[in-house]
Coordinates of C-alpha atoms in Angstrom, one line a residue:
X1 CA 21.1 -25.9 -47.2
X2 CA 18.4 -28.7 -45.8
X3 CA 17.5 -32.2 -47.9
X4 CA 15.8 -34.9 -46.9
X5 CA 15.6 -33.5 -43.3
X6 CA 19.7 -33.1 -43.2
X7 CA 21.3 -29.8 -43.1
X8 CA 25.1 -29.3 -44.1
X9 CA 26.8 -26.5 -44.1
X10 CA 28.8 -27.4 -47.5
X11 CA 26.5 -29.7 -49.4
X12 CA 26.7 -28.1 -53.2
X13 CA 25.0 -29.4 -56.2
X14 CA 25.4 -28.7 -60.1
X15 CA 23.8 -29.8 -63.9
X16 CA 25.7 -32.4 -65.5
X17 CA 25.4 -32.6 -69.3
X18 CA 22.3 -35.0 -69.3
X19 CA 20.5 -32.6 -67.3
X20 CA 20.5 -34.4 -64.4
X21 CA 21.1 -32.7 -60.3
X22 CA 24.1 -33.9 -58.9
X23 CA 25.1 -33.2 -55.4
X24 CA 28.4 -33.0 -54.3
X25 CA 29.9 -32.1 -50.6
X26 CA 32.8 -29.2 -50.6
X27 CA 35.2 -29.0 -46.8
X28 CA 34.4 -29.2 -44.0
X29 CA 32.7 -32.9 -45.5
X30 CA 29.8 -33.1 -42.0
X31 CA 25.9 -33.4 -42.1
X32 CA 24.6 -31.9 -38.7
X33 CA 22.3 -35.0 -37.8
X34 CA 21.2 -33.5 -34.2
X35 CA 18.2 -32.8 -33.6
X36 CA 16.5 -29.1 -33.9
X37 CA 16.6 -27.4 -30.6
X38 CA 12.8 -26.6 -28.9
X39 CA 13.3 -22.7 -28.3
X40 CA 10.6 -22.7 -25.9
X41 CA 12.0 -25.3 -23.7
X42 CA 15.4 -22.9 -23.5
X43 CA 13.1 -19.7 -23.2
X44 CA 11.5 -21.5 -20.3
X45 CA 14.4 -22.4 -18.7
X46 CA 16.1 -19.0 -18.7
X47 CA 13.0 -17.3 -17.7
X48 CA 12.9 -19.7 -14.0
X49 CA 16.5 -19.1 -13.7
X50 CA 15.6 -15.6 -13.8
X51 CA 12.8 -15.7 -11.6
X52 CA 15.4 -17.9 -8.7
X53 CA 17.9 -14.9 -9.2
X54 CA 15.4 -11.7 -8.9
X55 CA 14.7 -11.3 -5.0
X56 CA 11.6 -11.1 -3.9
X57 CA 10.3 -7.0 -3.6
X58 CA 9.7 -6.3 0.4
X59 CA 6.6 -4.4 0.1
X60 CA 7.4 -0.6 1.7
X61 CA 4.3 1.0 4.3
X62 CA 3.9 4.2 5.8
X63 CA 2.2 4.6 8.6
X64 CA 1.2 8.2 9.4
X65 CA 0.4 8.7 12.9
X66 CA 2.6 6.5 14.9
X67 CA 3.4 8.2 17.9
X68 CA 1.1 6.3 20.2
X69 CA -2.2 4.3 20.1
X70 CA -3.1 2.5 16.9
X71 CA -0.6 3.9 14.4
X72 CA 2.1 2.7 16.9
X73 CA 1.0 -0.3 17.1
X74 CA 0.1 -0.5 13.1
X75 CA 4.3 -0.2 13.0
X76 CA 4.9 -2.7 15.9
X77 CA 3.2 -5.5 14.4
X78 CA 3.8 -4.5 10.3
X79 CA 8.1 -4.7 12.0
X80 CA 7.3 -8.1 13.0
X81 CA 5.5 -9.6 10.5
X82 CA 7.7 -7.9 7.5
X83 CA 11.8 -8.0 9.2
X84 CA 13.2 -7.8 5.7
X85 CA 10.3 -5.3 4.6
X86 CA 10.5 -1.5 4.9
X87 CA 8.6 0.4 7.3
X88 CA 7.9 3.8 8.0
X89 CA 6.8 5.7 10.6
X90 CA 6.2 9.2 10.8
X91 CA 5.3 11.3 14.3
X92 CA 4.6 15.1 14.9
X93 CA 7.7 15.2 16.9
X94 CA 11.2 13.7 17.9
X95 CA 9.4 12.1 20.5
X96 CA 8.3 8.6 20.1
X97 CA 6.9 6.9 22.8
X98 CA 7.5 3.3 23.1
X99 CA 4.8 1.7 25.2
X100 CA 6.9 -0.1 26.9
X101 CA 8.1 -1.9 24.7
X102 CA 11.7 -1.2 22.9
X103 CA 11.8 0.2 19.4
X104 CA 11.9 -2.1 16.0
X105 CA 15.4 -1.9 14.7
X106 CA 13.7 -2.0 11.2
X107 CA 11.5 1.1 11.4
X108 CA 12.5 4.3 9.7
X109 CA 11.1 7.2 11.7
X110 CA 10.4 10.8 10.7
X111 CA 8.9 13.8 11.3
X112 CA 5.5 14.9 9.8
X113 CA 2.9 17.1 10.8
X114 CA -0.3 16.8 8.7
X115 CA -1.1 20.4 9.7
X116 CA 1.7 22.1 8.0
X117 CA 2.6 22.0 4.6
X118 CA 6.2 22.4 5.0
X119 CA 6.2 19.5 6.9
X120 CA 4.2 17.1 4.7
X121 CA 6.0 18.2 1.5
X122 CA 9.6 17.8 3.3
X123 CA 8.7 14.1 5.1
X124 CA 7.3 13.0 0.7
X125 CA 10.5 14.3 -0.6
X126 CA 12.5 11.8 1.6
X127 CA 10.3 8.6 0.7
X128 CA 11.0 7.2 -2.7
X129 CA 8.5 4.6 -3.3
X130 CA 5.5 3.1 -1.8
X131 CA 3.2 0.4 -1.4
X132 CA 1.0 1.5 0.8
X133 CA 0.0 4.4 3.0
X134 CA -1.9 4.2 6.2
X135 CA -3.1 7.6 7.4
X136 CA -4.2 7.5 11.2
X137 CA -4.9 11.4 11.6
X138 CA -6.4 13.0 14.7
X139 CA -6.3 15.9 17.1
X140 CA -4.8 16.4 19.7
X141 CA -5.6 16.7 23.5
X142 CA -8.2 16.3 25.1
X143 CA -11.5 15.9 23.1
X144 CA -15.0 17.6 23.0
X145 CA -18.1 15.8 23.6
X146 CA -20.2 18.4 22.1
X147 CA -20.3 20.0 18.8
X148 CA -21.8 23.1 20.5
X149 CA -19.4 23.6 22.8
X150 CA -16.4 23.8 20.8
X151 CA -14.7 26.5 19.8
X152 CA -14.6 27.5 16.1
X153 CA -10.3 27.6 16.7
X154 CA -11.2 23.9 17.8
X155 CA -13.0 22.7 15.1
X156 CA -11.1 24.2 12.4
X157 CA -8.0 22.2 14.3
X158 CA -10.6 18.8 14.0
X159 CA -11.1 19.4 10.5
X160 CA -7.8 20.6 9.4
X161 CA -5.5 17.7 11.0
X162 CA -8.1 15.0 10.6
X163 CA -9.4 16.1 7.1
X164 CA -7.8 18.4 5.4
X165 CA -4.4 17.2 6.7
X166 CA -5.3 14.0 5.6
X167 CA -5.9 14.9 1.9
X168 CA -2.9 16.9 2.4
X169 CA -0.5 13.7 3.1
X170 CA -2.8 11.9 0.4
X171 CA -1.6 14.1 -2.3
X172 CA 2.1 14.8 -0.9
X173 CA 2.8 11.0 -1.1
X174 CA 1.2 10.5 -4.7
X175 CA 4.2 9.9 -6.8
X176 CA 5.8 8.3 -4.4
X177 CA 2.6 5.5 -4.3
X178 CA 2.5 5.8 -8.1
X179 CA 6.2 4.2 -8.1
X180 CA 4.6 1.1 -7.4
X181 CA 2.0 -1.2 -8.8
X182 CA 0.3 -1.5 -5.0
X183 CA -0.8 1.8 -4.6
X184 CA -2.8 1.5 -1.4
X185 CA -4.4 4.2 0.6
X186 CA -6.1 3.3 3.8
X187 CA -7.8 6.0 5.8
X188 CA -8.3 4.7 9.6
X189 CA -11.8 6.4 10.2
X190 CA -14.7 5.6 12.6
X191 CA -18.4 4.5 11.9
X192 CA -18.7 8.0 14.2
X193 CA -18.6 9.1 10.6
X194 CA -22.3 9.0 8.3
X195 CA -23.7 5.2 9.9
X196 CA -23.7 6.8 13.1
X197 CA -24.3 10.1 13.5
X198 CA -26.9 10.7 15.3
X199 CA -25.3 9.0 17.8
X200 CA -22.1 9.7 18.0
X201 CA -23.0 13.2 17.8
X202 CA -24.0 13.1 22.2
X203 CA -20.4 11.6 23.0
X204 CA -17.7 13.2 20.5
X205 CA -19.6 15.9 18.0
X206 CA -16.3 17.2 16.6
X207 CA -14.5 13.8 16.0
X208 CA -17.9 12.9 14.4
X209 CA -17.9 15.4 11.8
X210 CA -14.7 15.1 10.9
X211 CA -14.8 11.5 10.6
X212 CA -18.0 11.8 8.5
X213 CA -15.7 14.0 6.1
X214 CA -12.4 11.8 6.3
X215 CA -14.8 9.1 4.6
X216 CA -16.4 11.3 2.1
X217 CA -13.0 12.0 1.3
X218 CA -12.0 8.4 0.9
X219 CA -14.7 8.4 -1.9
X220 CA -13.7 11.3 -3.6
X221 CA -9.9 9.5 -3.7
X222 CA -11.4 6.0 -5.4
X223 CA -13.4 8.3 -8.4
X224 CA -10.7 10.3 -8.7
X225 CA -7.5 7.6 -8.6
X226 CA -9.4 4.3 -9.1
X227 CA -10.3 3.8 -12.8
X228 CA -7.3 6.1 -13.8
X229 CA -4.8 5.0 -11.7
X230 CA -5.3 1.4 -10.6
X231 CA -5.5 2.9 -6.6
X232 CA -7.3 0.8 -4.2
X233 CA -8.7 3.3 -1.3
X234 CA -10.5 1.9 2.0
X235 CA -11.7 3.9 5.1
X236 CA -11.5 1.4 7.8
X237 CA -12.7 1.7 11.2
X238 CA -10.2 0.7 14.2
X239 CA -13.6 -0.3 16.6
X240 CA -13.9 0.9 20.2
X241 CA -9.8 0.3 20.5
X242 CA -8.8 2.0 24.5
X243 CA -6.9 4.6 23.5
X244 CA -7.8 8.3 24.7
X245 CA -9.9 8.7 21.5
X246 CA -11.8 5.7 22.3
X247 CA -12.6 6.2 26.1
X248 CA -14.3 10.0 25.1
X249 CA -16.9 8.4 22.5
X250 CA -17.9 5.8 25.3
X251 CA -16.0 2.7 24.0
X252 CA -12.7 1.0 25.0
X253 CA -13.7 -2.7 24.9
X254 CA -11.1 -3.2 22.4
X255 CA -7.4 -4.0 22.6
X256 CA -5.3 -2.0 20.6
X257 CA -2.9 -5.0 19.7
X258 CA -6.9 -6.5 18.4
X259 CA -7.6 -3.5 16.5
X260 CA -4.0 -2.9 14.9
X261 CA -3.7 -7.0 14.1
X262 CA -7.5 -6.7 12.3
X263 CA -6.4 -3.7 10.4
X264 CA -3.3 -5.4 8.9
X265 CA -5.0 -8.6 8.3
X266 CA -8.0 -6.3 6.0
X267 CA -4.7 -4.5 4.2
X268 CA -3.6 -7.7 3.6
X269 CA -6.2 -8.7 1.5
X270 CA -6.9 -5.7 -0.4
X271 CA -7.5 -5.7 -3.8
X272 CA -8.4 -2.5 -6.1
X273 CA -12.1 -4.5 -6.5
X274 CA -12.4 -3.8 -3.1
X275 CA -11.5 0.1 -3.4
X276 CA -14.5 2.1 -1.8
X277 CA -15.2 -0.2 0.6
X278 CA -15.9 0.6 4.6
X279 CA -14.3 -1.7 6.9
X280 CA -14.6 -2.4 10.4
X281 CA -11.1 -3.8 11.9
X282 CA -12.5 -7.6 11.7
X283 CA -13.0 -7.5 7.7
X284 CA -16.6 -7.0 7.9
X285 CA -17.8 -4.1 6.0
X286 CA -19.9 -1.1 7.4
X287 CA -22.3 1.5 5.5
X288 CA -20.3 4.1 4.4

């Protein structure tokens, strides 16, 4: 009971024969004077000691392609600038060269080959969640210059590791990306894709094609997982990085360690308003 601003926990009161209210205290004989306690001010307070005791979540990347060139060096620099983070790398093979340099201690590696099926669905069903997926996808071997030239065996190779293998780890990795609020996909493409196709078509025809697919197909993901899902999807393009694929379409100016640093740095910075946007490695944007 509460009078005059004073609560007690055994303040009584009763009629006497005049009519008149008299109070009366009954044991324990206390008024609780303190003052009311601010529940926000306690709320707030347990809700910063919560936040000091959650850790902070290490975002988890996998990087698809990391046997050599870019994708290796996508895991290099993602092990050095995340040591408490989770990386993963996946190759065709056991065999995982090192460039010389030794091996990040904080890298899970295994195997997947975008081509097969078995492979893809095995390497998904050993990943539980994910932040982000980087796809670096492409043949093979030495490369074509002309579309004319190659063999229909070859081109179904360029368009089944470097486009339909692509979707193929896309949709492999799905729940796995869905497990986390991120839920980044970045497609490393080429402007050898629609911006330059004429071109590109005299120094790497196949590559060209197939990269003019990949980023149709990074389209088709943003309608399709954008609005619905929150998914942020971005083809970006590595520039004229020296690596094998590089040298055939007449570029090679490029460090990889440049390329692979730009990359990161656009990931970084992602946001799902940016989904369906063409990057080049520097975080300018191209014409899709």
């Amino acid at each position: 009971m509460e009078v005059f601003g004073l609560k007690s926990q055994s303040l009584r009161y009763r009629m006497d024969g005049l009519g008149s209210v008299q109070l009366y205290l009954t044991p324990p004989d206390y008024f609780d004077l303190s003052p009311a306690p601010a529940p926000h001010r306690h709320l707030h307070a347990a809700a910063a000691a919560a936040a000091m005791s959650t850790p902070v979540r290490q975002k988890t990347t996998l990087v698809v392609g990391a046997s050599r060139g870019i994708g290796q060096e996508l895991v290099q620099q993602l092990a050095q600038q995340q040591p408490d983070g989770h990386v993963i790398a996946s190759v065709r093979s056991g065999a995982v060269s090192d460039g010389g340099r030794p091996l990040p201690s904080n890298v899970r590696y295994l195997t997947l080959d975008p081509s097969s099926g078995k492979s893809v669905r095995e390497a998904a069903g050993s990943v539980g969640a994910l932040d982000t997926l980087i796809v670096h996808a492409a043949v093979e071997g030495p490369d074509e210059a002309r579309l004319l030239g190659t063999s229909d065996e070859r081109m179904a190779e360029y368009m089944d590791v470097g486009v339909t293998g692509v979707l193929r780890v896309v949709k492999a990795f799905l729940p796995a990306l869905r497990a986390r609020p991120t839920r980044q996909i970045v497609l490393v493409s080429s402007t050898s894709g629609p911006a330059a196709a004429a071109a590109a078509a005299s120094r790497g025809g196949p590559y060209a094609v197939s990269r003019a697919a990949l980023n149709m197909v990074a389209v088709q993901l943003h309608n399709e997982l954008h609005g619905s899902d929150g998914f942020t999807v971005v083809p970006i393009h590595p520039g004229g990085a020296a690596t094998d694929t590089g040298r055939i379409a007449g570029e090679g100016g490029l460090s990889v360690a440049k390329s692979a640093a730009g990359i990161l740095k656009v990931v970084g910075k992602l946001t799902p308003q940016n989904s369906a946007t063409f990057y080049n490695y520097d975080g300018t944007t191209l014409p899709g």
